[in-house]
Amino acid sequence: MNEALRALQNQTLLPGVKGLPLQAPLAQDRIAAQGYCVLDGRLSYPVAVLRQSTLDHNLRWMREFAERAGALLAPHGKTTMSPQLFQAQLDAGAWAITLATVPQLRVAHRFGVRRVLLANQPVAYADIESLAALLREDEGFEAWVLVDSSAGAARLNEVVRRHAPRRRLPVLVELGLSGGRTGARGVDAALALAGEVAAASHLRLAGIEGYEGLWTGADRAADLQRVQALLARMLDATRRCDRAGLFDGEEILISAGGSAYFDLVADAFAGLDGLSRPLRRVLRSGCYLTSDHGLYHGLQQEMRTRHGAEFRHGLQPALELWAMVQSRPEPGLALLTLGKRDASYDVELPRPLQWHRPGEPAPWPLREARIARMNDQHAYLELPPEHPLQVGDLVAVGISHPCTTFDKWPLMLLSDDSYRVVGAINTFF
């Protein structure tokens, strides 16, 4: 554990920390000793809770999946931006951590991450200068970046050249599809760009990258067709760049794999062989660590259909939000102390899971209920008029797409399976 991470674990928390009932300063590493329990109604609700046993299961399951697939993990750190969770992923065998921006990369470096994949083309001069300075100052730190255009490659090379690092910057050419996000449009365009990177004075072509996770709509057949098309183009581009002698380095890196189709990525990458040098296959799923109760839960069901027994005990939801019933103004409505400041709503609204009355033995499932809408600090829970839920009861909800819930919680609680609080993690957004 590096010094910054140790200091984070030992920091002093002050009254006002979201979720904690603090009336006096408390060292973060003393949270477990306080005897907090999510179910006793004595926390400051809402609270965000990560179940430790489920995190451990997901870490283990994904490591074993990658090992079977002959791939390495570089989980996308933007999902959690939590140094403690980065370290847990690295301890579980992750090869690197993926980040989306240079400021995120700087956070990861500060907390001891030694190898990163920047899954974006950096364009701001300040960001490229920051990265170049870091690589010059810390020769043991490794970073790969993306390019998807001549302008981007030229800009990157220009700034890196001015900072005169002792090594050329490893670059992955990004492939994309028409109507998608970033990425060169087509294999020919990617090959031309790869030639420019290979000829640049301060860059070296290290591999090919793509992101297939954009297509998660209602037309599943069309989505899968687009995913397969992108993966096929990535394999073609890798082979053609290799035949042209454009790659520089001891190995070739190929990377894709959000959290929606990492199984298809692994299958496609497994068929890529016969290259001039060893191939490093890198999967970048970020949401596997916590999964969710919505988008990724449904996509996991599809993976189980594709693979059967291998995915039967796959990734599980580790993240729940617990809120308190603040008001029962109408028979079929409860207002919860949870809103857009606390829960993601970019894909769908939170899903009610269970409810609990403090003092009772255990929570009950919350059926025939839904979150109809949210304000900044309130959720509108619609439920049968005769439901016994009352003011002061607790309600747990699951979320869809964990990325935009983590960014709302500077501190999240870790719990055991009885919801006793056993620790906490921090986020840096």
PDB file of N, CA and C in Angstrom, residues 106-183:
ATOM      1  N   ARG A 106      -3.931  10.915 -13.286  1.00  0.00           N
ATOM      2  CA  ARG A 106      -3.109  11.489 -12.226  1.00  0.00           C
ATOM      3  C   ARG A 106      -3.553  10.987 -10.844  1.00  0.00           C
ATOM      4  N   VAL A 107      -4.862  10.879 -10.639  1.00  0.00           N
ATOM      5  CA  VAL A 107      -5.367  10.347  -9.369  1.00  0.00           C
ATOM      6  C   VAL A 107      -4.878   8.918  -9.169  1.00  0.00           C
ATOM      7  N   ALA A 108      -5.013   8.099 -10.198  1.00  0.00           N
ATOM      8  CA  ALA A 108      -4.577   6.707 -10.094  1.00  0.00           C
ATOM      9  C   ALA A 108      -3.087   6.620  -9.785  1.00  0.00           C
ATOM     10  N   HIS A 109      -2.281   7.423 -10.467  1.00  0.00           N
ATOM     11  CA  HIS A 109      -0.838   7.417 -10.222  1.00  0.00           C
ATOM     12  C   HIS A 109      -0.531   7.819  -8.786  1.00  0.00           C
ATOM     13  N   ARG A 110      -1.233   8.829  -8.287  1.00  0.00           N
ATOM     14  CA  ARG A 110      -0.981   9.295  -6.920  1.00  0.00           C
ATOM     15  C   ARG A 110      -1.210   8.191  -5.895  1.00  0.00           C
ATOM     16  N   PHE A 111      -2.175   7.323  -6.181  1.00  0.00           N
ATOM     17  CA  PHE A 111      -2.514   6.269  -5.231  1.00  0.00           C
ATOM     18  C   PHE A 111      -1.868   4.928  -5.579  1.00  0.00           C
ATOM     19  N   GLY A 112      -0.813   4.976  -6.367  1.00  0.00           N
ATOM     20  CA  GLY A 112       0.029   3.800  -6.512  1.00  0.00           C
ATOM     21  C   GLY A 112      -0.190   2.935  -7.725  1.00  0.00           C
ATOM     22  N   VAL A 113      -1.082   3.314  -8.649  1.00  0.00           N
ATOM     23  CA  VAL A 113      -1.267   2.533  -9.875  1.00  0.00           C
ATOM     24  C   VAL A 113      -0.062   2.771 -10.776  1.00  0.00           C
ATOM     25  N   ARG A 114       0.560   1.713 -11.258  1.00  0.00           N
ATOM     26  CA  ARG A 114       1.807   1.824 -12.004  1.00  0.00           C
ATOM     27  C   ARG A 114       1.648   1.603 -13.507  1.00  0.00           C
ATOM     28  N   ARG A 115       0.469   1.169 -13.948  1.00  0.00           N
ATOM     29  CA  ARG A 115       0.265   0.908 -15.375  1.00  0.00           C
ATOM     30  C   ARG A 115      -1.169   1.303 -15.726  1.00  0.00           C
ATOM     31  N   VAL A 116      -1.338   2.183 -16.727  1.00  0.00           N
ATOM     32  CA  VAL A 116      -2.664   2.655 -17.091  1.00  0.00           C
ATOM     33  C   VAL A 116      -2.846   2.619 -18.601  1.00  0.00           C
ATOM     34  N   LEU A 117      -4.090   2.471 -18.994  1.00  0.00           N
ATOM     35  CA  LEU A 117      -4.494   2.607 -20.388  1.00  0.00           C
ATOM     36  C   LEU A 117      -5.478   3.772 -20.433  1.00  0.00           C
ATOM     37  N   LEU A 118      -5.111   4.830 -21.135  1.00  0.00           N
ATOM     38  CA  LEU A 118      -5.980   6.002 -21.270  1.00  0.00           C
ATOM     39  C   LEU A 118      -6.881   5.777 -22.483  1.00  0.00           C
ATOM     40  N   ALA A 119      -8.123   5.413 -22.229  1.00  0.00           N
ATOM     41  CA  ALA A 119      -9.028   4.997 -23.301  1.00  0.00           C
ATOM     42  C   ALA A 119      -9.718   6.183 -23.952  1.00  0.00           C
ATOM     43  N   ASN A 120      -8.924   7.179 -24.279  1.00  0.00           N
ATOM     44  CA  ASN A 120      -9.383   8.356 -25.009  1.00  0.00           C
ATOM     45  C   ASN A 120      -8.182   8.976 -25.699  1.00  0.00           C
ATOM     46  N   GLN A 121      -8.452   9.752 -26.721  1.00  0.00           N
ATOM     47  CA  GLN A 121      -7.403  10.531 -27.379  1.00  0.00           C
ATOM     48  C   GLN A 121      -7.263  11.854 -26.636  1.00  0.00           C
ATOM     49  N   PRO A 122      -6.140  12.098 -25.945  1.00  0.00           N
ATOM     50  CA  PRO A 122      -5.984  13.392 -25.265  1.00  0.00           C
ATOM     51  C   PRO A 122      -5.740  14.495 -26.288  1.00  0.00           C
ATOM     52  N   VAL A 123      -6.426  15.610 -26.129  1.00  0.00           N
ATOM     53  CA  VAL A 123      -6.299  16.702 -27.101  1.00  0.00           C
ATOM     54  C   VAL A 123      -5.911  18.031 -26.458  1.00  0.00           C
ATOM     55  N   ALA A 124      -6.285  18.271 -25.197  1.00  0.00           N
ATOM     56  CA  ALA A 124      -5.928  19.540 -24.544  1.00  0.00           C
ATOM     57  C   ALA A 124      -4.419  19.576 -24.325  1.00  0.00           C
ATOM     58  N   TYR A 125      -3.793  20.687 -24.700  1.00  0.00           N
ATOM     59  CA  TYR A 125      -2.344  20.802 -24.525  1.00  0.00           C
ATOM     60  C   TYR A 125      -1.956  20.569 -23.066  1.00  0.00           C
ATOM     61  N   ALA A 126      -2.745  21.100 -22.143  1.00  0.00           N
ATOM     62  CA  ALA A 126      -2.420  20.955 -20.720  1.00  0.00           C
ATOM     63  C   ALA A 126      -2.408  19.487 -20.312  1.00  0.00           C
ATOM     64  N   ASP A 127      -3.341  18.698 -20.849  1.00  0.00           N
ATOM     65  CA  ASP A 127      -3.405  17.280 -20.487  1.00  0.00           C
ATOM     66  C   ASP A 127      -2.219  16.508 -21.063  1.00  0.00           C
ATOM     67  N   ILE A 128      -1.891  16.767 -22.322  1.00  0.00           N
ATOM     68  CA  ILE A 128      -0.758  16.065 -22.933  1.00  0.00           C
ATOM     69  C   ILE A 128       0.534  16.451 -22.232  1.00  0.00           C
ATOM     70  N   GLU A 129       0.670  17.724 -21.896  1.00  0.00           N
ATOM     71  CA  GLU A 129       1.867  18.172 -21.178  1.00  0.00           C
ATOM     72  C   GLU A 129       1.961  17.511 -19.810  1.00  0.00           C
ATOM     73  N   SER A 130       0.831  17.382 -19.120  1.00  0.00           N
ATOM     74  CA  SER A 130       0.815  16.735 -17.806  1.00  0.00           C
ATOM     75  C   SER A 130       1.246  15.278 -17.913  1.00  0.00           C
ATOM     76  N   LEU A 131       0.729  14.584 -18.915  1.00  0.00           N
ATOM     77  CA  LEU A 131       1.101  13.179 -19.119  1.00  0.00           C
ATOM     78  C   LEU A 131       2.574  13.049 -19.473  1.00  0.00           C
ATOM     79  N   ALA A 132       3.064  13.904 -20.382  1.00  0.00           N
ATOM     80  CA  ALA A 132       4.471  13.834 -20.789  1.00  0.00           C
ATOM     81  C   ALA A 132       5.394  14.114 -19.610  1.00  0.00           C
ATOM     82  N   ALA A 133       5.019  15.079 -18.783  1.00  0.00           N
ATOM     83  CA  ALA A 133       5.842  15.400 -17.618  1.00  0.00           C
ATOM     84  C   ALA A 133       5.877  14.228 -16.643  1.00  0.00           C
ATOM     85  N   LEU A 134       4.745  13.586 -16.448  1.00  0.00           N
ATOM     86  CA  LEU A 134       4.690  12.445 -15.537  1.00  0.00           C
ATOM     87  C   LEU A 134       5.565  11.308 -16.036  1.00  0.00           C
ATOM     88  N   LEU A 135       5.526  11.029 -17.326  1.00  0.00           N
ATOM     89  CA  LEU A 135       6.332   9.949 -17.891  1.00  0.00           C
ATOM     90  C   LEU A 135       7.831  10.272 -17.817  1.00  0.00           C
ATOM     91  N   ARG A 136       8.157  11.557 -17.895  1.00  0.00           N
ATOM     92  CA  ARG A 136       9.557  11.944 -17.775  1.00  0.00           C
ATOM     93  C   ARG A 136      10.030  11.830 -16.328  1.00  0.00           C
ATOM     94  N   GLU A 137       9.161  12.210 -15.387  1.00  0.00           N
ATOM     95  CA  GLU A 137       9.549  12.229 -13.973  1.00  0.00           C
ATOM     96  C   GLU A 137       9.558  10.834 -13.354  1.00  0.00           C
ATOM     97  N   ASP A 138       8.677   9.957 -13.807  1.00  0.00           N
ATOM     98  CA  ASP A 138       8.546   8.619 -13.209  1.00  0.00           C
ATOM     99  C   ASP A 138       8.782   7.579 -14.301  1.00  0.00           C
ATOM    100  N   GLU A 139      10.008   7.134 -14.436  1.00  0.00           N
ATOM    101  CA  GLU A 139      10.355   6.250 -15.546  1.00  0.00           C
ATOM    102  C   GLU A 139       9.752   4.853 -15.396  1.00  0.00           C
ATOM    103  N   GLY A 140       9.309   4.493 -14.205  1.00  0.00           N
ATOM    104  CA  GLY A 140       8.696   3.183 -14.014  1.00  0.00           C
ATOM    105  C   GLY A 140       7.217   3.153 -14.278  1.00  0.00           C
ATOM    106  N   PHE A 141       6.619   4.315 -14.532  1.00  0.00           N
ATOM    107  CA  PHE A 141       5.174   4.408 -14.780  1.00  0.00           C
ATOM    108  C   PHE A 141       4.909   4.167 -16.261  1.00  0.00           C
ATOM    109  N   GLU A 142       3.925   3.324 -16.568  1.00  0.00           N
ATOM    110  CA  GLU A 142       3.598   2.985 -17.954  1.00  0.00           C
ATOM    111  C   GLU A 142       2.210   3.498 -18.315  1.00  0.00           C
ATOM    112  N   ALA A 143       2.087   4.044 -19.519  1.00  0.00           N
ATOM    113  CA  ALA A 143       0.793   4.541 -19.990  1.00  0.00           C
ATOM    114  C   ALA A 143       0.678   4.347 -21.498  1.00  0.00           C
ATOM    115  N   TRP A 144      -0.512   3.914 -21.932  1.00  0.00           N
ATOM    116  CA  TRP A 144      -0.875   3.809 -23.340  1.00  0.00           C
ATOM    117  C   TRP A 144      -2.002   4.798 -23.591  1.00  0.00           C
ATOM    118  N   VAL A 145      -2.016   5.443 -24.766  1.00  0.00           N
ATOM    119  CA  VAL A 145      -3.085   6.379 -25.111  1.00  0.00           C
ATOM    120  C   VAL A 145      -3.643   6.017 -26.489  1.00  0.00           C
ATOM    121  N   LEU A 146      -4.798   6.605 -26.798  1.00  0.00           N
ATOM    122  CA  LEU A 146      -5.461   6.357 -28.084  1.00  0.00           C
ATOM    123  C   LEU A 146      -5.291   7.534 -29.028  1.00  0.00           C
ATOM    124  N   VAL A 147      -5.327   7.230 -30.334  1.00  0.00           N
ATOM    125  CA  VAL A 147      -5.510   8.252 -31.355  1.00  0.00           C
ATOM    126  C   VAL A 147      -6.545   7.741 -32.352  1.00  0.00           C
ATOM    127  N   ASP A 148      -7.298   8.667 -32.930  1.00  0.00           N
ATOM    128  CA  ASP A 148      -8.261   8.245 -33.960  1.00  0.00           C
ATOM    129  C   ASP A 148      -8.239   9.172 -35.175  1.00  0.00           C
ATOM    130  N   SER A 149      -7.240  10.071 -35.235  1.00  0.00           N
ATOM    131  CA  SER A 149      -7.182  11.003 -36.376  1.00  0.00           C
ATOM    132  C   SER A 149      -5.761  11.492 -36.573  1.00  0.00           C
ATOM    133  N   SER A 150      -5.491  11.964 -37.782  1.00  0.00           N
ATOM    134  CA  SER A 150      -4.192  12.567 -38.073  1.00  0.00           C
ATOM    135  C   SER A 150      -3.956  13.786 -37.199  1.00  0.00           C
ATOM    136  N   ALA A 151      -5.002  14.581 -37.027  1.00  0.00           N
ATOM    137  CA  ALA A 151      -4.860  15.792 -36.208  1.00  0.00           C
ATOM    138  C   ALA A 151      -4.518  15.420 -34.773  1.00  0.00           C
ATOM    139  N   GLY A 152      -5.172  14.389 -34.254  1.00  0.00           N
ATOM    140  CA  GLY A 152      -4.901  13.971 -32.888  1.00  0.00           C
ATOM    141  C   GLY A 152      -3.489  13.444 -32.725  1.00  0.00           C
ATOM    142  N   ALA A 153      -3.028  12.626 -33.692  1.00  0.00           N
ATOM    143  CA  ALA A 153      -1.680  12.072 -33.618  1.00  0.00           C
ATOM    144  C   ALA A 153      -0.634  13.179 -33.710  1.00  0.00           C
ATOM    145  N   ALA A 154      -0.857  14.139 -34.613  1.00  0.00           N
ATOM    146  CA  ALA A 154       0.114  15.228 -34.780  1.00  0.00           C
ATOM    147  C   ALA A 154       0.185  16.092 -33.527  1.00  0.00           C
ATOM    148  N   ARG A 155      -0.959  16.375 -32.948  1.00  0.00           N
ATOM    149  CA  ARG A 155      -1.013  17.189 -31.729  1.00  0.00           C
ATOM    150  C   ARG A 155      -0.280  16.484 -30.590  1.00  0.00           C
ATOM    151  N   LEU A 156      -0.531  15.190 -30.461  1.00  0.00           N
ATOM    152  CA  LEU A 156       0.113  14.405 -29.410  1.00  0.00           C
ATOM    153  C   LEU A 156       1.629  14.396 -29.593  1.00  0.00           C
ATOM    154  N   ASN A 157       2.070  14.133 -30.801  1.00  0.00           N
ATOM    155  CA  ASN A 157       3.513  14.060 -31.072  1.00  0.00           C
ATOM    156  C   ASN A 157       4.188  15.403 -30.833  1.00  0.00           C
ATOM    157  N   GLU A 158       3.517  16.481 -31.228  1.00  0.00           N
ATOM    158  CA  GLU A 158       4.096  17.819 -31.059  1.00  0.00           C
ATOM    159  C   GLU A 158       4.370  18.133 -29.595  1.00  0.00           C
ATOM    160  N   VAL A 159       3.388  17.884 -28.736  1.00  0.00           N
ATOM    161  CA  VAL A 159       3.547  18.241 -27.323  1.00  0.00           C
ATOM    162  C   VAL A 159       4.541  17.308 -26.639  1.00  0.00           C
ATOM    163  N   VAL A 160       4.452  16.005 -26.926  1.00  0.00           N
ATOM    164  CA  VAL A 160       5.389  15.069 -26.314  1.00  0.00           C
ATOM    165  C   VAL A 160       6.822  15.406 -26.730  1.00  0.00           C
ATOM    166  N   ARG A 161       7.025  15.775 -27.996  1.00  0.00           N
ATOM    167  CA  ARG A 161       8.365  16.126 -28.471  1.00  0.00           C
ATOM    168  C   ARG A 161       8.940  17.302 -27.686  1.00  0.00           C
ATOM    169  N   ARG A 162       8.114  18.301 -27.384  1.00  0.00           N
ATOM    170  CA  ARG A 162       8.601  19.473 -26.647  1.00  0.00           C
ATOM    171  C   ARG A 162       9.083  19.104 -25.248  1.00  0.00           C
ATOM    172  N   HIS A 163       8.489  18.064 -24.673  1.00  0.00           N
ATOM    173  CA  HIS A 163       8.880  17.674 -23.316  1.00  0.00           C
ATOM    174  C   HIS A 163      10.007  16.646 -23.308  1.00  0.00           C
ATOM    175  N   ALA A 164      10.392  16.191 -24.479  1.00  0.00           N
ATOM    176  CA  ALA A 164      11.561  15.326 -24.649  1.00  0.00           C
ATOM    177  C   ALA A 164      11.651  14.205 -23.616  1.00  0.00           C
ATOM    178  N   PRO A 165      10.635  13.348 -23.534  1.00  0.00           N
ATOM    179  CA  PRO A 165      10.747  12.210 -22.618  1.00  0.00           C
ATOM    180  C   PRO A 165      11.802  11.223 -23.119  1.00  0.00           C
ATOM    181  N   ARG A 166      12.237  10.355 -22.254  1.00  0.00           N
ATOM    182  CA  ARG A 166      13.302   9.410 -22.607  1.00  0.00           C
ATOM    183  C   ARG A 166      12.785   8.217 -23.401  1.00  0.00           C
ATOM    184  N   ARG A 167      11.496   8.145 -23.615  1.00  0.00           N
ATOM    185  CA  ARG A 167      10.917   7.020 -24.357  1.00  0.00           C
ATOM    186  C   ARG A 167       9.762   7.529 -25.202  1.00  0.00           C
ATOM    187  N   ARG A 168       9.502   6.852 -26.288  1.00  0.00           N
ATOM    188  CA  ARG A 168       8.364   7.219 -27.130  1.00  0.00           C
ATOM    189  C   ARG A 168       7.059   6.762 -26.471  1.00  0.00           C
ATOM    190  N   LEU A 169       6.003   7.499 -26.711  1.00  0.00           N
ATOM    191  CA  LEU A 169       4.713   7.222 -26.090  1.00  0.00           C
ATOM    192  C   LEU A 169       4.004   6.108 -26.850  1.00  0.00           C
ATOM    193  N   PRO A 170       3.627   5.004 -26.180  1.00  0.00           N
ATOM    194  CA  PRO A 170       2.904   3.936 -26.866  1.00  0.00           C
ATOM    195  C   PRO A 170       1.456   4.333 -27.164  1.00  0.00           C
ATOM    196  N   VAL A 171       1.059   4.118 -28.404  1.00  0.00           N
ATOM    197  CA  VAL A 171      -0.239   4.583 -28.904  1.00  0.00           C
ATOM    198  C   VAL A 171      -1.013   3.410 -29.477  1.00  0.00           C
ATOM    199  N   LEU A 172      -2.315   3.402 -29.208  1.00  0.00           N
ATOM    200  CA  LEU A 172      -3.234   2.447 -29.826  1.00  0.00           C
ATOM    201  C   LEU A 172      -4.124   3.209 -30.801  1.00  0.00           C
ATOM    202  N   VAL A 173      -4.226   2.732 -32.025  1.00  0.00           N
ATOM    203  CA  VAL A 173      -5.157   3.325 -32.985  1.00  0.00           C
ATOM    204  C   VAL A 173      -6.557   2.815 -32.670  1.00  0.00           C
ATOM    205  N   GLU A 174      -7.480   3.760 -32.513  1.00  0.00           N
ATOM    206  CA  GLU A 174      -8.854   3.403 -32.160  1.00  0.00           C
ATOM    207  C   GLU A 174      -9.713   3.261 -33.411  1.00  0.00           C
ATOM    208  N   LEU A 175     -10.447   2.171 -33.459  1.00  0.00           N
ATOM    209  CA  LEU A 175     -11.419   1.926 -34.530  1.00  0.00           C
ATOM    210  C   LEU A 175     -12.827   2.189 -34.017  1.00  0.00           C
ATOM    211  N   GLY A 176     -13.669   2.764 -34.859  1.00  0.00           N
ATOM    212  CA  GLY A 176     -15.064   2.986 -34.513  1.00  0.00           C
ATOM    213  C   GLY A 176     -15.968   2.625 -35.668  1.00  0.00           C
ATOM    214  N   LEU A 177     -17.268   2.756 -35.433  1.00  0.00           N
ATOM    215  CA  LEU A 177     -18.260   2.486 -36.472  1.00  0.00           C
ATOM    216  C   LEU A 177     -19.040   3.750 -36.776  1.00  0.00           C
ATOM    217  N   SER A 178     -19.551   3.854 -37.970  1.00  0.00           N
ATOM    218  CA  SER A 178     -20.367   4.995 -38.376  1.00  0.00           C
ATOM    219  C   SER A 178     -21.544   5.151 -37.420  1.00  0.00           C
ATOM    220  N   GLY A 179     -21.751   6.380 -36.955  1.00  0.00           N
ATOM    221  CA  GLY A 179     -22.830   6.656 -36.022  1.00  0.00           C
ATOM    222  C   GLY A 179     -22.468   6.385 -34.581  1.00  0.00           C
ATOM    223  N   GLY A 180     -21.268   5.845 -34.359  1.00  0.00           N
ATOM    224  CA  GLY A 180     -20.839   5.557 -33.001  1.00  0.00           C
ATOM    225  C   GLY A 180     -20.116   6.737 -32.387  1.00  0.00           C
ATOM    226  N   ARG A 181     -19.187   6.430 -31.512  1.00  0.00           N
ATOM    227  CA  ARG A 181     -18.486   7.473 -30.789  1.00  0.00           C
ATOM    228  C   ARG A 181     -17.174   7.755 -31.515  1.00  0.00           C
ATOM    229  N   THR A 182     -16.061   7.856 -30.818  1.00  0.00           N
ATOM    230  CA  THR A 182     -14.782   8.145 -31.449  1.00  0.00           C
ATOM    231  C   THR A 182     -14.255   6.909 -32.168  1.00  0.00           C
ATOM    232  N   GLY A 183     -13.145   7.076 -32.863  1.00  0.00           N
ATOM    233  CA  GLY A 183     -12.536   5.960 -33.571  1.00  0.00           C
ATOM    234  C   GLY A 183     -12.486   6.191 -35.062  1.00  0.00           C
TER     235      GLY A 183
END
